Short mmCIF file of C-alpha atoms in Angstrom, two decimals:
data_model
loop_
_atom_site.label_atom_id
_atom_site.label_comp_id
_atom_site.label_asym_id
_atom_site.label_seq_id
_atom_site.Cartn_x
_atom_site.Cartn_y
_atom_site.Cartn_z
CA MET A 68 -7.20 -15.31 -10.25
CA ARG A 69 -5.54 -15.16 -6.84
CA PHE A 70 -2.47 -12.94 -6.64
CA VAL A 71 0.80 -14.86 -6.26
CA PRO A 72 3.73 -12.97 -4.69
CA ARG A 73 6.75 -13.03 -7.01
CA PHE A 74 10.18 -11.49 -7.07
CA THR A 75 11.41 -9.34 -9.94
CA ASP A 76 13.45 -12.26 -11.30
CA GLY A 77 10.20 -14.18 -11.82
CA GLN A 78 10.67 -16.55 -8.88
CA GLU A 79 7.50 -17.29 -6.93
CA PHE A 80 7.57 -16.69 -3.20
CA PRO A 81 7.15 -20.10 -1.50
CA HIS A 82 4.14 -18.95 0.55
CA SER A 83 0.74 -17.85 -0.67
CA LEU A 84 -0.42 -14.30 -0.15
CA GLY A 85 -1.85 -13.70 3.30
CA LYS A 86 -3.39 -10.55 4.69
CA ILE A 87 -2.41 -7.04 3.63
CA VAL A 88 -1.80 -4.82 6.65
CA CYS A 89 -2.09 -1.09 5.96
CA ILE A 90 -1.50 2.22 7.70
CA GLY A 91 -3.46 5.39 7.18
CA ARG A 92 -1.99 8.91 7.40
CA ASN A 93 1.68 7.92 7.60
CA TYR A 94 2.64 11.13 5.78
CA ALA A 95 1.71 14.41 7.46
CA ASP A 96 1.05 16.26 4.18
CA HIS A 97 -1.41 13.58 3.08
CA ALA A 98 -3.32 13.83 6.34
CA LYS A 99 -3.51 17.59 5.88
CA GLU A 100 -4.73 17.40 2.27
CA LEU A 101 -7.75 15.35 3.41
CA ASP A 102 -8.35 17.58 6.45
CA ASN A 103 -7.55 14.71 8.81
CA PRO A 104 -5.67 15.08 12.09
CA ILE A 105 -2.06 13.92 12.14
CA PRO A 106 -1.99 10.68 14.15
CA THR A 107 0.17 10.14 17.22
CA GLU A 108 0.10 6.36 16.80
CA PRO A 109 -0.32 4.17 13.68
CA LEU A 110 -3.83 3.98 12.23
CA LEU A 111 -3.99 0.36 11.08
CA PHE A 112 -6.42 -1.59 8.95
CA ILE A 113 -6.38 -4.79 6.90
CA LYS A 114 -7.24 -5.66 3.32
CA PRO A 115 -8.01 -9.32 2.53
CA ALA A 116 -5.89 -11.33 0.11
CA THR A 117 -8.79 -11.22 -2.34
CA SER A 118 -8.25 -7.46 -2.76
CA ALA A 119 -4.83 -8.04 -4.38
CA VAL A 120 -4.31 -8.02 -8.13
CA SER A 121 -1.20 -7.69 -10.25
CA LEU A 122 -0.20 -4.29 -11.60
CA ASP A 123 0.68 -6.19 -14.78
CA GLU A 124 -3.02 -6.78 -15.46
CA PRO A 125 -5.58 -4.14 -16.54
CA LEU A 126 -7.01 -2.37 -13.50
CA ASP A 127 -10.79 -2.61 -13.37
CA PRO A 128 -12.09 -1.08 -10.13
CA PRO A 129 -15.85 -0.65 -9.54
CA PHE A 130 -16.32 2.82 -11.04
CA SER A 131 -20.10 2.31 -10.85
CA ARG A 132 -19.91 2.76 -7.07
CA GLY A 133 -18.57 6.32 -7.19
CA GLU A 134 -15.18 8.00 -7.34
CA VAL A 135 -12.19 5.66 -7.16
CA HIS A 136 -9.08 7.33 -5.73
CA TYR A 137 -5.47 6.18 -6.14
CA GLU A 138 -2.95 6.11 -3.29
CA ALA A 139 0.59 5.00 -4.20
CA GLU A 140 2.52 3.18 -1.48
CA LEU A 141 5.54 1.03 -0.73
CA ALA A 142 4.80 -2.67 -0.28
CA LEU A 143 6.80 -4.99 2.00
CA LEU A 144 6.77 -8.79 1.75
CA ILE A 145 7.09 -10.61 5.07
CA GLY A 146 9.19 -13.79 5.17
CA GLU A 147 9.07 -14.79 8.86
CA THR A 148 6.44 -15.06 11.56
CA LEU A 149 6.41 -11.99 13.80
CA SER A 150 4.57 -11.46 17.06
CA HIS A 151 5.45 -8.65 19.47
CA ALA A 152 8.67 -8.20 17.50
CA THR A 153 11.40 -5.67 18.10
CA ALA A 154 12.24 -3.21 15.35
CA ASP A 155 15.39 -5.21 14.54
CA GLU A 156 13.44 -8.46 14.29
CA ALA A 157 10.82 -6.79 12.13
CA GLU A 158 13.43 -5.39 9.77
CA ARG A 159 15.08 -8.81 9.32
CA ALA A 160 11.72 -10.39 8.43
CA ILE A 161 11.22 -8.20 5.34
CA VAL A 162 12.32 -10.22 2.31
CA GLY A 163 11.03 -8.05 -0.52
CA ILE A 164 10.01 -4.50 -1.33
CA GLY A 165 7.66 -3.40 -4.09
CA LEU A 166 4.94 -0.96 -5.05
CA ALA A 167 1.22 -0.90 -4.37
CA LEU A 168 -1.90 1.10 -4.99
CA ASP A 169 -4.40 1.46 -2.17
CA LEU A 170 -7.52 2.04 -4.25
CA THR A 171 -10.32 3.70 -2.32
CA LEU A 172 -14.01 4.21 -3.05
CA ARG A 173 -13.90 7.78 -1.76
CA ASP A 174 -17.63 8.53 -1.95
CA VAL A 175 -18.41 5.30 -0.09
CA GLN A 176 -15.73 6.02 2.51
CA THR A 177 -16.99 9.55 3.09
CA ARG A 178 -20.57 8.38 3.65
CA LEU A 179 -19.46 5.68 6.09
CA LYS A 180 -17.19 8.04 8.03
CA GLU A 181 -19.99 10.61 8.32
CA LYS A 182 -22.15 7.94 9.97
CA GLY A 183 -19.33 6.82 12.25
CA HIS A 184 -19.31 3.40 10.59
CA PRO A 185 -16.29 1.22 9.71
CA TRP A 186 -15.11 1.93 6.17
CA GLU A 187 -13.46 -1.38 5.19
CA ILE A 188 -15.79 -1.89 2.23
CA SER A 189 -14.38 1.27 0.64
CA LYS A 190 -10.83 -0.17 0.68
CA SER A 191 -11.20 -3.97 0.71
CA PHE A 192 -13.17 -4.74 -2.45
CA ASP A 193 -11.83 -7.18 -5.04
CA GLY A 194 -9.03 -5.40 -6.92
CA ALA A 195 -8.50 -2.74 -4.25
CA CYS A 196 -4.79 -3.49 -3.85
CA PRO A 197 -2.79 -3.72 -7.10
CA LEU A 198 0.72 -4.98 -6.32
CA SER A 199 3.99 -5.19 -8.22
CA ALA A 200 6.62 -7.90 -8.10
CA PHE A 201 9.05 -7.53 -5.21
CA LEU A 202 12.71 -6.62 -5.29
CA PRO A 203 14.44 -9.30 -3.17
CA LEU A 204 16.17 -8.04 -0.05
CA SER A 205 19.26 -9.82 1.26
CA ARG A 206 19.68 -7.08 3.86
CA ALA A 207 17.71 -4.07 5.00
CA PRO A 208 18.04 -0.99 2.78
CA ASN A 209 18.44 2.55 3.99
CA TRP A 210 14.73 3.14 4.50
CA ASN A 211 15.13 6.91 4.69
CA ALA A 212 16.79 6.96 1.26
CA LEU A 213 13.94 5.13 -0.50
CA ALA A 214 11.79 7.16 -2.86
CA PHE A 215 8.87 6.24 -5.09
CA GLU A 216 6.71 8.04 -7.63
CA LEU A 217 3.42 7.70 -9.45
CA GLU A 218 2.77 9.24 -12.85
CA ILE A 219 -0.64 9.26 -14.49
CA ASP A 220 -0.68 9.82 -18.26
CA GLY A 221 2.84 11.22 -18.04
CA GLU A 222 2.12 13.68 -15.21
CA LEU A 223 3.77 13.27 -11.82
CA ARG A 224 1.04 12.91 -9.20
CA GLN A 225 2.80 11.52 -6.13
CA HIS A 226 6.35 11.45 -4.79
CA GLY A 227 7.12 9.79 -1.49
CA GLU A 228 10.29 9.35 0.54
CA GLY A 229 10.96 7.05 3.45
CA SER A 230 12.39 9.93 5.43
CA ASP A 231 8.97 11.62 5.44
CA MET A 232 7.11 8.75 7.08
CA LEU A 233 5.69 9.55 10.50
CA PHE A 234 6.34 5.93 11.53
CA PRO A 235 9.51 4.48 9.95
CA VAL A 236 9.37 1.00 8.45
CA PRO A 237 11.05 -1.05 11.24
CA THR A 238 9.03 0.70 13.95
CA LEU A 239 5.82 0.35 11.95
CA VAL A 240 6.23 -3.38 11.26
CA ALA A 241 7.08 -4.05 14.90
CA GLU A 242 3.99 -2.12 16.02
CA MET A 243 1.80 -4.06 13.60
CA SER A 244 3.12 -7.33 15.06
CA ARG A 245 1.87 -6.25 18.49
CA HIS A 246 -1.70 -6.30 17.20
CA PHE A 247 -1.68 -8.96 14.47
CA THR A 248 0.69 -11.90 14.14
CA LEU A 249 2.46 -11.42 10.82
CA GLU A 250 3.15 -14.55 8.79
CA PRO A 251 5.22 -15.42 5.69
CA GLY A 252 3.28 -14.17 2.68
CA ASP A 253 1.70 -11.23 4.45
CA VAL A 254 2.19 -7.87 2.77
CA ILE A 255 2.45 -4.49 4.46
CA ILE A 256 1.72 -1.25 2.65
CA THR A 257 3.24 1.76 4.34
CA GLY A 258 0.99 4.74 3.65
CA THR A 259 0.68 7.28 0.87
CA PRO A 260 2.20 10.75 0.40
CA GLU A 261 0.25 13.82 -0.67
CA GLY A 262 -1.21 14.02 -4.16
CA VAL A 263 -4.02 11.47 -3.99
CA GLY A 264 -6.92 11.99 -6.35
CA GLU A 265 -9.49 10.43 -8.61
CA LEU A 266 -8.29 7.58 -10.82
CA PRO A 267 -9.25 8.36 -14.43
CA ARG A 268 -10.76 5.71 -16.64
CA GLY A 269 -8.40 4.64 -19.38
CA ALA A 270 -5.35 6.16 -17.68
CA LYS A 271 -1.83 4.82 -18.08
CA LEU A 272 0.10 4.61 -14.81
CA ARG A 273 3.85 4.49 -14.28
CA MET A 274 5.33 3.75 -10.85
CA THR A 275 9.01 3.75 -9.91
CA LEU A 276 11.00 2.84 -6.82
CA THR A 277 14.59 3.53 -5.84
CA GLY A 278 16.62 0.43 -6.61
CA GLY A 279 15.45 -0.12 -10.15
CA LEU A 280 11.82 -1.16 -9.94
CA GLU A 281 9.52 0.33 -12.60
CA VAL A 282 6.01 -0.83 -13.44
CA THR A 283 3.35 0.40 -15.82
CA ALA A 284 -0.36 -0.30 -15.54
CA GLN A 285 -3.43 0.39 -17.62
CA VAL A 286 -6.83 1.36 -16.22
CA VAL A 287 -9.83 0.05 -18.16
CA GLU A 288 -12.05 2.53 -20.01
#
């Protein structure tokens, strides 16, 4: 079933889900934990709409293809068309904020990177982007004050803060709009902090976001 963007009050967003634009290594400590260089400009990639699933549904990634890793991230819902936008224009176009998992087939990604090949298939499979409902935004929040967490089976695994992003949200969204026109219904996920690891089968996940958003999810056995 195709993912439908919704707000936390249950209201459907009036546009269907578009593309999911992502950034890699937006937290220095995460880049270091994977022995990757810290980027000097955003490392962007795209997940298709078919990769999105609801965090309310059981998560069933393709464990048969090797290790599946979790990466908790902030998710931004775009409400206006943006092309070559300024940071102020980009900020005004964000109509919702939520939580996401960037699920990654780490063994597949490693093999592809070793060969110098693109690694989209390790991050763009069906179900690779579980998403929450979105908190509606009437005005831009203090991005630096935002914090989010991921617990797995009651253990804190990731904690991220907006102030630790290498590329802050308004700057990041504006930069994305230089390369890809952003349209209503597109979602942006803003990178993951340190603490990524293998997603256990049968695990119970709890994710929280400053502002009152809390979601739980169940991974299939």
